Coordinates of N, CA and C and ligand atoms in Angstrom, one line a residue:
X164 N -19.8 -5.3 5.0 CA -18.8 -6.3 4.7 C -17.7 -6.3 5.9
X165 N -17.4 -7.5 6.3 CA -16.4 -7.6 7.3 C -15.0 -7.7 6.6
X166 N -14.3 -6.6 6.6 CA -13.0 -6.5 5.9 C -12.0 -7.5 6.4
X167 N -12.0 -7.6 7.7 CA -10.9 -8.5 8.3 C -11.2 -10.0 7.9
X168 N -12.5 -10.3 7.9 CA -12.8 -11.7 7.6 C -12.6 -11.9 6.1
X169 N -13.0 -11.0 5.3 CA -12.8 -11.1 3.8 C -11.4 -11.3 3.5
X170 N -10.5 -10.4 3.9 CA -9.1 -10.5 3.5 C -8.3 -11.6 4.2
X171 N -8.7 -12.0 5.4 CA -8.1 -13.1 6.0 C -8.4 -14.4 5.3
X172 N -9.7 -14.5 4.8 CA -10.1 -15.7 4.0 C -9.3 -15.7 2.7
X173 N -9.1 -14.6 2.1 CA -8.4 -14.5 0.8 C -7.0 -15.1 1.0
X174 N -6.3 -14.7 2.0 CA -4.9 -15.2 2.2 C -4.9 -16.7 2.8
X175 N -6.0 -17.1 3.4 CA -6.0 -18.5 4.0 C -6.3 -19.5 2.9
X176 N -7.1 -19.1 1.9 CA -7.7 -20.0 0.9 C -6.9 -20.2 -0.3
X177 N -5.9 -19.3 -0.6 CA -5.2 -19.4 -1.9 C -3.8 -19.0 -1.7
X178 N -2.9 -19.6 -2.5 CA -1.5 -19.2 -2.4 C -1.3 -17.7 -2.7
X179 N -0.5 -17.0 -1.9 CA -0.3 -15.6 -2.1 C 0.2 -15.3 -3.5
X180 N 1.0 -16.2 -4.1 CA 1.5 -15.8 -5.4 C 0.5 -16.1 -6.6
X181 N -0.7 -16.5 -6.2 CA -1.8 -16.7 -7.2 C -2.7 -15.5 -7.2
X182 N -2.5 -14.6 -6.2 CA -3.4 -13.4 -6.1 C -3.2 -12.5 -7.3
X183 N -4.3 -11.9 -7.7 CA -4.2 -11.0 -9.0 C -3.2 -9.9 -8.8
X184 N -3.0 -9.4 -7.6 CA -2.1 -8.3 -7.4 C -0.6 -8.7 -7.2
X185 N -0.4 -10.0 -7.2 CA 1.0 -10.5 -6.9 C 2.0 -9.9 -7.9
X186 N 3.2 -9.4 -7.4 CA 4.3 -9.1 -8.2 C 5.6 -9.7 -7.6
X187 N 6.5 -10.1 -8.5 CA 7.7 -10.7 -8.0 C 8.5 -9.6 -7.3
X188 N 8.5 -8.4 -7.8 CA 9.3 -7.3 -7.3 C 8.5 -6.0 -7.5
X189 N 8.3 -5.2 -6.4 CA 7.6 -4.0 -6.6 C 8.4 -2.9 -7.2
X190 N 8.8 -3.1 -8.5 CA 9.8 -2.3 -9.2 C 9.4 -0.8 -9.3
X191 N 8.2 -0.5 -9.7 CA 7.9 0.9 -9.8 C 7.8 1.6 -8.5
X192 N 7.3 1.0 -7.5 CA 7.3 1.6 -6.1 C 8.7 1.9 -5.7
X193 N 9.6 1.0 -5.9 CA 11.0 1.2 -5.6 C 11.6 2.3 -6.3
X194 N 11.3 2.4 -7.6 CA 11.8 3.5 -8.4 C 11.3 4.9 -7.9
X195 N 10.0 5.0 -7.5 CA 9.5 6.2 -7.0 C 10.1 6.6 -5.6
X196 N 10.3 5.6 -4.8 CA 10.9 5.8 -3.5 C 12.3 6.3 -3.7
X197 N 13.0 5.7 -4.7 CA 14.4 6.2 -5.0 C 14.4 7.6 -5.4
X198 N 13.5 7.9 -6.3 CA 13.4 9.3 -6.9 C 13.1 10.3 -5.8
X199 N 12.2 9.9 -4.8 CA 11.9 10.8 -3.7 C 13.1 11.1 -2.8
X200 N 14.0 10.2 -2.8 CA 15.2 10.3 -1.9 C 14.8 10.2 -0.5
X201 N 13.9 9.3 -0.2 CA 13.5 9.1 1.2 C 14.7 8.7 2.1
X202 N 14.8 9.4 3.2 CA 15.9 9.1 4.2 C 15.6 7.7 4.8
X203 N 16.5 6.7 4.6 CA 16.2 5.4 5.2 C 16.0 5.5 6.7
X204 N 16.7 6.4 7.4 CA 16.6 6.5 8.8 C 15.2 7.0 9.3
X205 N 14.5 7.7 8.3 CA 13.1 8.2 8.7 C 12.1 7.1 8.6
X206 N 12.5 5.9 8.1 CA 11.6 4.8 8.1 C 10.4 4.8 7.1
X207 N 9.7 3.7 7.1 CA 8.6 3.6 6.1 C 7.6 2.6 6.7
X208 N 6.3 2.9 6.2 CA 5.2 1.9 6.5 C 4.6 1.5 5.2
X209 N 4.4 0.2 5.1 CA 3.7 -0.3 3.9 C 2.2 -0.6 4.4
X210 N 1.3 0.2 3.9 CA -0.1 0.1 4.4 C -0.8 -0.9 3.5
X211 N -1.4 -1.9 4.1 CA -2.1 -3.0 3.3 C -1.0 -3.7 2.5
X212 N 0.2 -3.9 3.2 CA 1.3 -4.5 2.6 C 1.1 -5.9 2.2
X213 N 0.2 -6.6 2.8 CA 0.0 -8.0 2.5 C 1.3 -8.8 2.5
X214 N 1.5 -9.6 1.4 CA 2.7 -10.4 1.4 C 3.7 -9.7 0.4
X215 N 3.6 -8.4 0.1 CA 4.5 -7.8 -0.8 C 5.9 -7.9 -0.3
X216 N 6.8 -7.9 -1.2 CA 8.3 -8.0 -0.9 C 8.9 -6.6 -0.8
X217 N 8.1 -5.6 -0.8 CA 8.6 -4.2 -0.6 C 9.5 -4.2 0.7
X218 N 8.9 -4.8 1.8 CA 9.6 -4.7 3.1 C 11.0 -5.4 3.0
X219 N 11.1 -6.5 2.2 CA 12.4 -7.2 2.1 C 13.4 -6.2 1.4
X220 N 12.9 -5.5 0.4 CA 13.8 -4.6 -0.4 C 14.2 -3.5 0.5
X221 N 13.3 -2.9 1.2 CA 13.7 -1.7 2.1 C 14.6 -2.1 3.2
X222 N 14.4 -3.3 3.7 CA 15.4 -3.8 4.7 C 16.8 -3.9 4.1
X223 N 16.8 -4.5 2.9 CA 18.0 -4.6 2.2 C 18.7 -3.3 1.9
X224 N 17.9 -2.2 1.7 CA 18.4 -0.9 1.5 C 18.8 -0.2 2.8
X225 N 18.6 -0.9 3.9 CA 19.1 -0.3 5.2 C 18.1 0.6 5.9
X226 N 16.8 0.5 5.5 CA 15.8 1.3 6.1 C 15.6 0.8 7.6
X227 N 15.5 1.8 8.5 CA 15.2 1.5 9.9 C 13.7 1.8 10.1
X228 N 13.2 1.5 11.2 CA 11.8 1.9 11.5 C 10.8 1.4 10.4
X229 N 10.9 0.2 10.0 CA 10.0 -0.3 9.0 C 8.7 -0.9 9.7
X230 N 7.6 -0.6 9.1 CA 6.3 -1.2 9.6 C 5.5 -1.7 8.4
X231 N 4.8 -2.8 8.6 CA 3.8 -3.3 7.6 C 2.5 -3.4 8.4
X232 N 1.5 -2.8 7.8 CA 0.2 -2.8 8.4 C -0.8 -3.6 7.4
X233 N -1.6 -4.4 8.0 CA -2.6 -5.1 7.1 C -3.8 -5.5 8.0
X234 N -4.9 -5.5 7.5 CA -6.1 -6.0 8.2 C -6.2 -7.5 8.3
X235 N -5.4 -8.2 7.4 CA -5.4 -9.6 7.4 C -4.2 -10.2 8.1
X236 N -4.5 -10.8 9.3 CA -3.5 -11.5 10.1 C -2.7 -12.5 9.3
X237 N -3.4 -13.4 8.5 CA -2.7 -14.4 7.8 C -1.7 -13.9 6.8
X238 N -1.9 -12.7 6.2 CA -1.0 -12.1 5.3 C 0.3 -11.7 6.0
X239 N 0.1 -11.1 7.2 CA 1.3 -10.7 8.0 C 2.1 -12.0 8.4
X240 N 1.4 -13.0 8.8 CA 2.1 -14.3 9.2 C 3.0 -14.8 8.0
X241 N 2.4 -14.8 6.8 CA 3.1 -15.3 5.7 C 4.4 -14.4 5.4
X242 N 4.2 -13.1 5.5 CA 5.4 -12.2 5.3 C 6.4 -12.4 6.4
X243 N 6.0 -12.5 7.6 CA 6.9 -12.8 8.7 C 7.7 -14.0 8.5
X244 N 7.0 -15.1 8.1 CA 7.7 -16.4 7.9 C 8.7 -16.3 6.7
X245 N 8.4 -15.5 5.7 CA 9.3 -15.4 4.6 C 10.6 -14.7 5.0
X246 N 10.4 -13.7 5.9 CA 11.6 -12.9 6.3 C 12.4 -13.6 7.4
X247 N 11.8 -14.6 8.0 CA 12.5 -15.4 9.0 C 13.1 -14.5 10.1
X248 N 14.5 -14.6 10.3 CA 15.1 -13.8 11.3 C 14.9 -12.3 11.2
X249 N 14.9 -11.9 9.9 CA 14.8 -10.4 9.6 C 13.4 -9.8 10.0
X250 N 12.4 -10.7 10.3 CA 11.1 -10.2 10.6 C 11.1 -9.4 11.9
X251 N 12.1 -9.7 12.8 CA 12.1 -9.0 14.1 C 12.5 -7.5 13.9
X252 N 13.0 -7.2 12.7 CA 13.4 -5.8 12.5 C 12.2 -5.0 11.9
X253 N 11.1 -5.6 11.9 CA 9.9 -4.9 11.3 C 8.8 -4.9 12.3
X254 N 8.1 -3.8 12.4 CA 6.9 -3.7 13.2 C 5.7 -4.2 12.4
X255 N 5.0 -5.2 12.9 CA 3.8 -5.8 12.2 C 2.6 -5.3 12.9
X256 N 1.7 -4.6 12.1 CA 0.5 -4.0 12.7 C -0.7 -4.6 12.0
X257 N -1.4 -5.4 12.8 CA -2.7 -6.0 12.3 C -3.8 -5.0 12.6
X258 N -4.2 -4.2 11.6 CA -5.2 -3.2 11.8 C -5.9 -2.8 10.5
X259 N -7.1 -2.2 10.7 CA -7.7 -1.6 9.5 C -7.2 -0.2 9.4
X260 N -6.7 0.2 8.3 CA -6.1 1.5 8.1 C -7.1 2.6 8.5
X261 N -8.4 2.4 8.3 CA -9.4 3.4 8.6 C -9.6 3.6 10.1
X262 N -9.0 2.7 10.9 CA -9.1 2.9 12.3 C -7.8 3.0 13.0
X263 N -6.8 3.3 12.1 CA -5.4 3.3 12.6 C -5.0 4.6 13.2
X264 N -4.4 4.6 14.4 CA -3.9 5.9 15.0 C -2.4 5.7 15.1
X265 N -1.7 6.2 14.2 CA -0.2 6.0 14.2 C 0.4 6.6 15.5
X266 N 1.3 5.8 16.1 CA 1.9 6.2 17.3 C 3.3 6.9 17.0
X267 N 3.6 7.0 15.7 CA 4.9 7.7 15.3 C 4.7 8.1 13.9
X268 N 5.7 8.8 13.4 CA 5.7 9.2 12.0 C 6.8 8.5 11.2
X269 N 6.5 8.4 9.9 CA 7.5 7.7 9.0 C 7.8 8.7 7.8
X270 N 9.0 8.5 7.3 CA 9.4 9.3 6.1 C 8.7 8.9 4.8
X271 N 8.1 7.7 4.9 CA 7.4 7.1 3.7 C 6.2 6.3 4.1
X272 N 5.1 6.6 3.4 CA 3.9 5.9 3.5 C 3.7 5.2 2.2
X273 N 3.6 3.9 2.1 CA 3.4 3.2 0.8 C 2.1 2.5 0.8
X274 N 1.4 2.6 -0.2 CA 0.1 1.9 -0.4 C -0.1 1.5 -1.8
X275 N 0.0 0.2 -2.1 CA -0.4 -0.3 -3.4 C -1.7 -1.1 -3.3
X276 N -2.7 -0.5 -4.0 CA -4.0 -1.2 -4.2 C -4.7 -1.4 -2.9
X277 N -4.7 -0.4 -2.0 CA -5.5 -0.5 -0.8 C -6.5 0.7 -0.7
X278 N -6.1 1.9 -0.9 CA -7.0 3.1 -0.9 C -8.1 2.9 -1.8
X279 N -7.9 2.3 -3.0 CA -8.9 2.2 -4.0 C -10.1 1.3 -3.6
X280 N -9.9 0.5 -2.5 CA -11.1 -0.2 -2.0 C -12.0 0.6 -1.1
X281 N -11.6 1.8 -0.8 CA -12.4 2.6 0.1 C -13.5 3.4 -0.7
X282 N -14.7 2.8 -0.8 CA -15.7 3.3 -1.7 C -16.6 4.3 -0.9
X283 N -16.5 4.3 0.5 CA -17.2 5.3 1.3 C -16.4 6.5 1.6
X284 N -17.0 7.7 1.4 CA -16.3 8.9 1.7 C -15.8 9.0 3.1
X285 N -16.6 8.4 4.0 CA -16.2 8.5 5.5 C -14.9 7.6 5.7
X286 N -14.8 6.5 5.0 CA -13.6 5.7 5.1 C -12.4 6.4 4.5
X287 N -12.6 7.1 3.4 CA -11.5 7.8 2.8 C -11.0 9.0 3.7
X288 N -12.0 9.6 4.4 CA -11.6 10.7 5.3 C -10.8 10.1 6.5
X289 N -11.2 8.9 7.0 CA -10.5 8.3 8.1 C -9.0 7.9 7.6
X290 N -8.9 7.4 6.4 CA -7.6 7.1 5.8 C -6.7 8.3 5.8
X291 N -7.3 9.4 5.4 CA -6.5 10.6 5.2 C -6.0 11.1 6.6
X292 N -6.9 10.9 7.6 CA -6.5 11.3 9.0 C -5.3 10.5 9.4
X293 N -5.3 9.2 9.1 CA -4.2 8.3 9.5 C -2.9 8.7 8.7
X294 N -3.1 9.0 7.4 CA -2.0 9.4 6.6 C -1.3 10.7 7.1
X295 N -2.2 11.7 7.4 CA -1.6 13.0 7.9 C -0.9 12.8 9.2
X296 N -1.4 11.9 10.0 CA -0.8 11.7 11.3 C 0.5 10.9 11.2
X297 N 0.6 10.0 10.1 CA 1.7 9.1 10.0 C 2.9 9.7 9.2
X298 N 2.7 10.7 8.5 CA 3.8 11.3 7.7 C 4.1 12.7 8.1
X299 N 5.3 12.9 8.4 CA 5.8 14.3 8.9 C 5.9 15.2 7.7
X300 N 5.8 16.5 7.9 CA 6.1 17.4 6.8 C 7.4 17.1 6.2
X301 N 7.5 17.1 4.8 CA 8.7 16.8 4.1 C 8.8 15.3 3.8
X302 N 7.9 14.5 4.4 CA 7.9 13.1 4.1 C 7.1 12.8 2.8
X303 N 7.1 11.5 2.5 CA 6.5 11.2 1.2 C 5.4 10.1 1.3
X304 N 4.5 10.1 0.3 CA 3.6 8.9 0.2 C 3.6 8.5 -1.2
X305 N 3.8 7.2 -1.4 CA 3.6 6.5 -2.7 C 2.3 5.7 -2.7
X306 N 1.3 6.2 -3.5 CA 0.0 5.5 -3.5 C -0.3 5.1 -4.9
X307 N -0.6 3.8 -5.0 CA -1.0 3.3 -6.3 C -2.4 2.7 -6.3
X308 N -3.1 2.9 -7.3 CA -4.5 2.5 -7.4 C -4.8 2.1 -8.8
X309 N -5.9 1.4 -9.0 CA -6.4 1.2 -10.4 C -6.6 2.6 -11.1
X310 N -6.1 2.7 -12.3 CA -6.3 4.0 -13.0 C -7.7 4.0 -13.6
X311 N -8.0 5.1 -14.3 CA -9.3 5.2 -15.0 C -9.6 4.1 -16.0
X312 N -8.5 3.5 -16.5 CA -8.7 2.4 -17.4 C -8.6 1.0 -16.7
X313 N -8.5 1.0 -15.4 CA -8.3 -0.2 -14.7 C -9.6 -0.9 -14.4
X314 N -9.6 -2.1 -13.8 CA -10.8 -2.9 -13.5 C -11.7 -2.1 -12.5
X315 N -13.0 -2.5 -12.5 CA -13.9 -1.8 -11.6 C -14.0 -2.6 -10.3
X316 N -13.5 -3.8 -10.3 CA -13.6 -4.7 -9.1 C -12.3 -5.4 -8.9
X317 N -12.0 -5.8 -7.6 CA -10.8 -6.6 -7.4 C -11.2 -7.5 -6.2
X318 N -10.8 -8.7 -6.2 CA -11.0 -9.6 -5.1 C -12.5 -9.6 -4.7
X319 N -13.4 -9.5 -5.7 CA -14.8 -9.5 -5.4 C -15.4 -8.2 -4.8
X320 N -14.6 -7.2 -4.7 CA -15.0 -5.9 -4.1 C -15.0 -4.8 -5.1
X321 N -15.9 -3.9 -5.0 CA -15.9 -2.7 -5.8 C -14.7 -1.8 -5.5
X322 N -14.1 -1.1 -6.5 CA -13.1 -0.2 -6.2 C -13.4 1.2 -6.8
X323 N -12.7 2.2 -6.4 CA -12.8 3.5 -7.0 C -11.5 3.7 -7.9
X324 N -11.7 4.0 -9.1 CA -10.5 4.2 -10.0 C -10.1 5.7 -10.0
X325 N -8.8 5.9 -10.1 CA -8.3 7.3 -10.0 C -7.4 7.7 -11.1
X326 N -7.4 9.0 -11.3 CA -6.4 9.7 -12.1 C -5.4 10.3 -11.1
X327 N -4.3 10.8 -11.5 CA -3.4 11.5 -10.5 C -4.1 12.6 -9.8
X328 N -4.9 13.4 -10.7 CA -5.6 14.6 -10.1 C -6.6 14.2 -9.1
X329 N -7.4 13.2 -9.4 CA -8.5 12.8 -8.5 C -7.9 12.2 -7.2
X330 N -6.8 11.5 -7.3 CA -6.2 11.0 -6.1 C -5.6 12.2 -5.3
X331 N -5.0 13.1 -5.9 CA -4.5 14.3 -5.2 C -5.6 15.1 -4.6
X332 N -6.8 15.2 -5.2 CA -8.0 15.8 -4.6 C -8.4 15.1 -3.3
X333 N -8.3 13.8 -3.4 CA -8.7 13.0 -2.2 C -7.8 13.3 -1.0
X334 N -6.5 13.4 -1.3 CA -5.5 13.6 -0.2 C -5.6 15.0 0.3
X335 N -6.0 16.0 -0.4 CA -6.1 17.3 0.1 C -4.8 18.1 0.1
X336 N -4.9 19.3 0.6 CA -3.8 20.3 0.5 C -2.6 19.9 1.2
X337 N -2.7 19.0 2.2 CA -1.5 18.6 2.9 C -0.5 17.8 2.1
X338 N -0.9 17.3 0.9 CA 0.0 16.5 0.1 C 0.1 17.1 -1.3
X339 N 1.3 17.4 -1.8 CA 1.4 17.8 -3.2 C 1.9 16.7 -4.1
X340 N 1.3 16.6 -5.2 CA 1.6 15.6 -6.2 C 3.0 15.9 -6.8
X341 N 3.9 15.0 -6.7 CA 5.3 15.3 -7.3 C 5.4 14.6 -8.6
X342 N 4.9 13.4 -8.8 CA 5.1 12.7 -10.0 C 4.0 11.5 -10.1
X343 N 3.6 11.2 -11.3 CA 2.8 10.0 -11.4 C 3.2 9.2 -12.6
X344 N 3.0 7.9 -12.5 CA 3.4 7.0 -13.5 C 2.3 5.9 -13.7
X345 N 2.2 5.5 -15.0 CA 1.2 4.4 -15.3 C 1.9 3.1 -15.3
X346 N 1.2 2.1 -15.0 CA 1.8 0.7 -15.1 C 0.7 -0.3 -15.5
X347 N 1.0 -1.1 -16.4 CA 0.0 -2.2 -16.7 C 0.6 -3.5 -16.0
X348 N -0.2 -3.9 -15.0 CA 0.2 -5.0 -14.2 C -0.3 -6.3 -14.9
X349 N 0.5 -7.3 -15.0 CA 0.0 -8.6 -15.5 C -0.3 -9.5 -14.4
X350 N -1.5 -10.0 -14.3 CA -1.8 -10.9 -13.1 C -1.3 -12.3 -13.4
X351 N -1.2 -13.2 -12.4 CA -0.7 -14.5 -12.6 C -1.5 -15.3 -13.7
X352 N -2.7 -14.9 -13.9 CA -3.5 -15.6 -15.0 C -3.4 -14.9 -16.3
X353 N -2.5 -13.9 -16.4 CA -2.3 -13.2 -17.7 C -3.2 -12.1 -18.1
X354 N -4.0 -11.6 -17.1 CA -4.9 -10.5 -17.4 C -4.1 -9.2 -17.1
X355 N -4.5 -8.1 -17.9 CA -3.8 -6.8 -17.7 C -4.7 -5.9 -16.8
X356 N -4.0 -5.2 -15.9 CA -4.7 -4.3 -15.0 C -3.9 -3.0 -15.0
X357 N -4.6 -1.9 -15.3 CA -4.0 -0.6 -15.4 C -4.0 0.1 -14.0
X358 N -2.8 0.4 -13.6 CA -2.5 1.1 -12.3 C -2.0 2.5 -12.6
X359 N -2.2 3.4 -11.6 CA -1.5 4.7 -11.6 C -0.8 4.7 -10.3
X360 N 0.5 5.1 -10.3 CA 1.3 5.3 -9.1 C 1.6 6.8 -9.0
X361 N 1.3 7.3 -7.7 CA 1.5 8.7 -7.5 C 2.5 8.9 -6.3
X362 N 3.4 9.8 -6.5 CA 4.4 10.2 -5.5 C 3.9 11.5 -4.9
X363 N 3.6 11.6 -3.6 CA 3.2 12.8 -3.0 C 4.2 13.2 -2.0
X364 N 4.3 14.5 -1.7 CA 5.2 15.1 -0.7 C 4.3 15.8 0.3
X365 N 4.5 15.5 1.6 CA 3.7 16.2 2.7 C 4.3 17.6 2.8
X366 N 3.3 18.6 2.6 CA 3.8 20.0 2.7 C 3.9 20.5 4.1
Ligands
SAM77 C1 -4.8 -5.9 -3.4 S1 -4.0 -6.4 -2.0 C2 -2.4 -5.5 -2.2 C3 -1.3 -6.1 -1.3 C4 0.0 -5.4 -1.4 N1 -0.1 -3.9 -1.2 C5 0.7 -5.6 -2.8 O1 0.9 -4.7 -3.5 O2 1.0 -6.8 -3.0 C6 -4.8 -5.3 -0.8 C7 -4.2 -5.5 0.6 O3 -4.8 -4.6 1.5 C8 -5.3 -5.2 2.7 N2 -6.4 -4.3 3.1 C9 -7.6 -4.2 2.4 N3 -8.3 -3.2 3.1 C10 -7.6 -2.8 4.1 C11 -7.8 -1.9 5.2 N4 -8.9 -1.2 5.3 N5 -6.9 -1.7 6.1 C12 -5.7 -2.5 6.1 N6 -5.4 -3.3 5.1 C13 -6.3 -3.5 4.2 C14 -5.6 -6.6 2.3 O4 -5.6 -7.5 3.3 C15 -4.5 -6.9 1.2 O5 -3.4 -7.4 1.8

């Protein structure tokens, strides 16, 4: 599967606010980021950020060193256009997270509904390498995925569903699980999707 092609087509062929994962405001992510007490100066990266408005919210909160990474160029274009002048304050990284070699570290790594698409162990290992390189000791990761009650597929692709424990196992000893929360997301067509959100701290 050509990920770049798949996801670029998704954003080119349908309005972003019709996507199943669309949310008006990433409320639970923001709540966990607030609870973690991430230092805004330490910056943040939204991995597979797509057209999420998390970056708008973090800019509003005064975060420096903000980055949004996505394999789909059209998603980044849409997010940049939405932010208009403020887009220059964000680093836009068009890349596959499994091939990403961070050139710096951030105080926060955020991923909503991206890691769960990695059905191959080798891809998950590559993701973990990028995560470990991108987050300094004492930094945080907020990762959300479909929970054990969630759908088995999204956007025509298989996913791996997680409990907080199985997600923590995947991340390994470098990350300790601080807190987890469940959320039932309502898609634009009214379907329910069960997510688990996990806050990790880099040891
Ligand atoms: C389900 S959407 C979630 C978007 C966003 N995180 C949100 O909550 O609205 C998954 C996003 O991850 C991106 N993506 C999927 N696989 C990726 C990969 N291997 N590397 C980088 N981005 C990826 C897709 O282009 C898409 O924007």
